[in-house]
Amino acid sequence: MKQIYFLCTGNSCRSQMAEGFAKKLFGDQWRVASAGIEAHGLNPNAVRVMAEKGIDIGKNKSKVIDVDYLNSSDLVVTLCGDARDRCPVTPATVAKQHWPLKDPALAQGTAAEILTVFRQVRDQIELRILDLAKQ
């Protein structure tokens, strides 16, 4: 079974959304997980916008990188420059992709404006996961 790992800084938004989409779209063909350089807790706005897509990530936990999982992955996807730059070195057998996505947790404005940013990032992640699923 193939294994994928989604990484971002705090494992609170982007990597959690990517994990949710991948688990839904990849089914039993892939082992899917996410983590962060640090654990910042699950962002409730990420949970809310994923629920709009019929994906429940509300029980997910914010986790730090598991080096054993990282080194045994077939593909590691970083979703921010911080994770890309601070990710531990992996064996040459681990493929890497970098998706430089805006951090929705940094969005400012009204609650509606912040949710709009979360939805935009969510939709970008969904498109990238759909592309991966086609490969």
mmCIF file of C-alpha atoms in Angstrom:
data_model
loop_
_atom_site.group_PDB
_atom_site.id
_atom_site.type_symbol
_atom_site.label_atom_id
_atom_site.label_comp_id
_atom_site.label_asym_id
_atom_site.label_seq_id
_atom_site.Cartn_x
_atom_site.Cartn_y
_atom_site.Cartn_z
ATOM 1 C CA MET A 1 0.000 0.000 0.000
ATOM 2 C CA LYS A 2 1.290 3.452 -0.910
ATOM 3 C CA GLN A 3 1.727 6.099 1.773
ATOM 4 C CA ILE A 4 1.404 9.889 1.624
ATOM 5 C CA TYR A 5 2.232 12.542 4.224
ATOM 6 C CA PHE A 6 0.927 16.137 4.137
ATOM 7 C CA LEU A 7 3.020 18.639 6.096
ATOM 8 C CA CYS A 8 2.581 22.272 7.081
ATOM 9 C CA THR A 9 3.725 24.435 9.973
ATOM 10 C CA GLY A 10 1.095 23.741 12.636
ATOM 11 C CA ASN A 11 -1.041 20.880 11.265
ATOM 12 C CA SER A 12 -4.120 22.970 11.968
ATOM 13 C CA CYS A 13 -5.559 23.883 8.541
ATOM 14 C CA ARG A 14 -3.947 23.102 5.184
ATOM 15 C CA SER A 15 -2.448 19.703 5.929
ATOM 16 C CA GLN A 16 -5.602 18.651 7.788
ATOM 17 C CA MET A 17 -7.770 19.588 4.795
ATOM 18 C CA ALA A 18 -5.405 17.741 2.444
ATOM 19 C CA GLU A 19 -5.568 14.647 4.646
ATOM 20 C CA GLY A 20 -9.372 14.803 4.646
ATOM 21 C CA PHE A 21 -9.629 15.053 0.861
ATOM 22 C CA ALA A 22 -7.011 12.362 0.278
ATOM 23 C CA LYS A 23 -8.697 9.899 2.615
ATOM 24 C CA LYS A 24 -11.981 10.424 0.776
ATOM 25 C CA LEU A 25 -10.577 10.343 -2.756
ATOM 26 C CA PHE A 26 -7.805 7.744 -2.427
ATOM 27 C CA GLY A 27 -9.854 5.242 -0.418
ATOM 28 C CA ASP A 28 -8.022 2.113 0.651
ATOM 29 C CA GLN A 29 -5.297 2.476 -1.997
ATOM 30 C CA TRP A 30 -3.191 4.839 0.121
ATOM 31 C CA ARG A 31 -2.254 5.232 3.758
ATOM 32 C CA VAL A 32 -2.810 8.963 4.428
ATOM 33 C CA ALA A 33 -1.623 11.185 7.287
ATOM 34 C CA SER A 34 -0.750 14.792 8.048
ATOM 35 C CA ALA A 35 1.501 16.532 10.539
ATOM 36 C CA GLY A 36 3.227 19.792 11.299
ATOM 37 C CA ILE A 37 6.601 21.105 12.301
ATOM 38 C CA GLU A 38 4.674 22.067 15.453
ATOM 39 C CA ALA A 39 1.182 21.138 16.709
ATOM 40 C CA HIS A 40 -1.097 24.202 16.840
ATOM 41 C CA GLY A 41 -4.434 22.432 17.351
ATOM 42 C CA LEU A 42 -7.177 21.867 14.794
ATOM 43 C CA ASN A 43 -8.606 25.117 13.418
ATOM 44 C CA PRO A 44 -12.433 25.178 13.723
ATOM 45 C CA ASN A 45 -12.739 27.085 10.432
ATOM 46 C CA ALA A 46 -10.957 24.236 8.637
ATOM 47 C CA VAL A 47 -13.431 21.798 10.182
ATOM 48 C CA ARG A 48 -16.344 24.000 9.110
ATOM 49 C CA VAL A 49 -15.326 24.458 5.464
ATOM 50 C CA MET A 50 -14.495 20.753 5.077
ATOM 51 C CA ALA A 51 -17.941 19.870 6.463
ATOM 52 C CA GLU A 52 -19.371 21.959 3.612
ATOM 53 C CA LYS A 53 -17.762 19.391 1.288
ATOM 54 C CA GLY A 54 -19.161 16.471 3.277
ATOM 55 C CA ILE A 55 -15.816 15.618 4.918
ATOM 56 C CA ASP A 56 -15.622 15.433 8.719
ATOM 57 C CA ILE A 57 -12.161 16.253 10.064
ATOM 58 C CA GLY A 58 -13.540 17.299 13.455
ATOM 59 C CA LYS A 59 -12.024 14.335 15.284
ATOM 60 C CA ASN A 60 -8.539 14.862 13.795
ATOM 61 C CA LYS A 61 -5.720 15.824 16.116
ATOM 62 C CA SER A 62 -2.888 18.245 15.402
ATOM 63 C CA LYS A 63 0.338 16.212 15.333
ATOM 64 C CA VAL A 64 4.058 16.769 14.874
ATOM 65 C CA ILE A 65 6.070 14.929 12.237
ATOM 66 C CA ASP A 66 6.610 11.224 12.861
ATOM 67 C CA VAL A 67 10.067 10.578 11.379
ATOM 68 C CA ASP A 68 9.379 6.856 10.845
ATOM 69 C CA TYR A 69 6.165 7.610 8.917
ATOM 70 C CA LEU A 70 7.974 10.353 6.983
ATOM 71 C CA ASN A 71 10.845 8.081 5.965
ATOM 72 C CA SER A 72 8.535 5.248 4.911
ATOM 73 C CA SER A 73 6.248 7.462 2.802
ATOM 74 C CA ASP A 74 6.077 7.228 -0.964
ATOM 75 C CA LEU A 75 5.178 10.906 -1.276
ATOM 76 C CA VAL A 76 5.590 13.885 1.060
ATOM 77 C CA VAL A 77 3.650 17.041 0.216
ATOM 78 C CA THR A 78 4.580 20.293 1.935
ATOM 79 C CA LEU A 79 1.866 22.940 1.910
ATOM 80 C CA CYS A 80 3.970 25.898 3.044
ATOM 81 C CA GLY A 81 7.517 27.136 2.718
ATOM 82 C CA ASP A 82 8.176 26.731 6.432
ATOM 83 C CA ALA A 83 7.421 22.996 6.291
ATOM 84 C CA ARG A 84 9.452 22.620 3.099
ATOM 85 C CA ASP A 85 12.441 24.395 4.627
ATOM 86 C CA ARG A 86 12.273 22.754 8.065
ATOM 87 C CA CYS A 87 11.190 19.232 7.097
ATOM 88 C CA PRO A 88 13.684 16.590 8.206
ATOM 89 C CA VAL A 89 15.812 15.075 5.462
ATOM 90 C CA THR A 90 14.160 12.066 3.839
ATOM 91 C CA PRO A 91 15.627 9.102 1.962
ATOM 92 C CA ALA A 92 15.997 9.480 -1.803
ATOM 93 C CA THR A 93 13.160 6.954 -2.216
ATOM 94 C CA VAL A 94 10.631 9.487 -0.878
ATOM 95 C CA ALA A 95 9.131 11.677 -3.610
ATOM 96 C CA LYS A 96 8.374 15.288 -2.647
ATOM 97 C CA GLN A 97 5.959 17.907 -3.892
ATOM 98 C CA HIS A 98 5.583 21.455 -2.660
ATOM 99 C CA TRP A 99 2.247 23.270 -2.807
ATOM 100 C CA PRO A 100 2.848 26.891 -1.700
ATOM 101 C CA LEU A 101 -0.612 27.720 -0.379
ATOM 102 C CA LYS A 102 -1.701 30.777 1.596
ATOM 103 C CA ASP A 103 -2.163 30.127 5.322
ATOM 104 C CA PRO A 104 -5.891 30.688 5.924
ATOM 105 C CA ALA A 105 -5.281 30.947 9.677
ATOM 106 C CA LEU A 106 -3.632 34.317 8.985
ATOM 107 C CA ALA A 107 -6.715 35.699 7.206
ATOM 108 C CA GLN A 108 -8.126 38.904 8.641
ATOM 109 C CA GLY A 109 -11.452 40.643 8.365
ATOM 110 C CA THR A 110 -14.992 39.719 9.244
ATOM 111 C CA ALA A 111 -15.932 36.120 10.019
ATOM 112 C CA ALA A 112 -17.403 35.842 6.508
ATOM 113 C CA GLU A 113 -14.222 37.196 4.894
ATOM 114 C CA ILE A 114 -12.073 34.773 6.867
ATOM 115 C CA LEU A 115 -14.279 31.854 5.839
ATOM 116 C CA THR A 116 -13.957 32.963 2.217
ATOM 117 C CA VAL A 117 -10.166 32.607 2.478
ATOM 118 C CA PHE A 118 -10.531 29.170 4.087
ATOM 119 C CA ARG A 119 -12.837 28.098 1.248
ATOM 120 C CA GLN A 120 -10.405 29.365 -1.398
ATOM 121 C CA VAL A 121 -7.513 27.422 0.115
ATOM 122 C CA ARG A 122 -9.728 24.355 0.602
ATOM 123 C CA ASP A 123 -10.747 24.437 -3.043
ATOM 124 C CA GLN A 124 -7.126 24.757 -4.192
ATOM 125 C CA ILE A 125 -6.218 21.744 -2.082
ATOM 126 C CA GLU A 126 -9.143 19.750 -3.470
ATOM 127 C CA LEU A 127 -8.020 20.417 -7.056
ATOM 128 C CA ARG A 128 -4.467 19.313 -6.269
ATOM 129 C CA ILE A 129 -5.690 16.134 -4.540
ATOM 130 C CA LEU A 130 -7.908 15.384 -7.544
ATOM 131 C CA ASP A 131 -4.841 15.748 -9.789
ATOM 132 C CA LEU A 132 -2.892 13.364 -7.552
ATOM 133 C CA ALA A 133 -5.749 10.858 -7.624
ATOM 134 C CA LYS A 134 -5.591 10.800 -11.446
ATOM 135 C CA GLN A 135 -1.888 9.853 -11.425
#
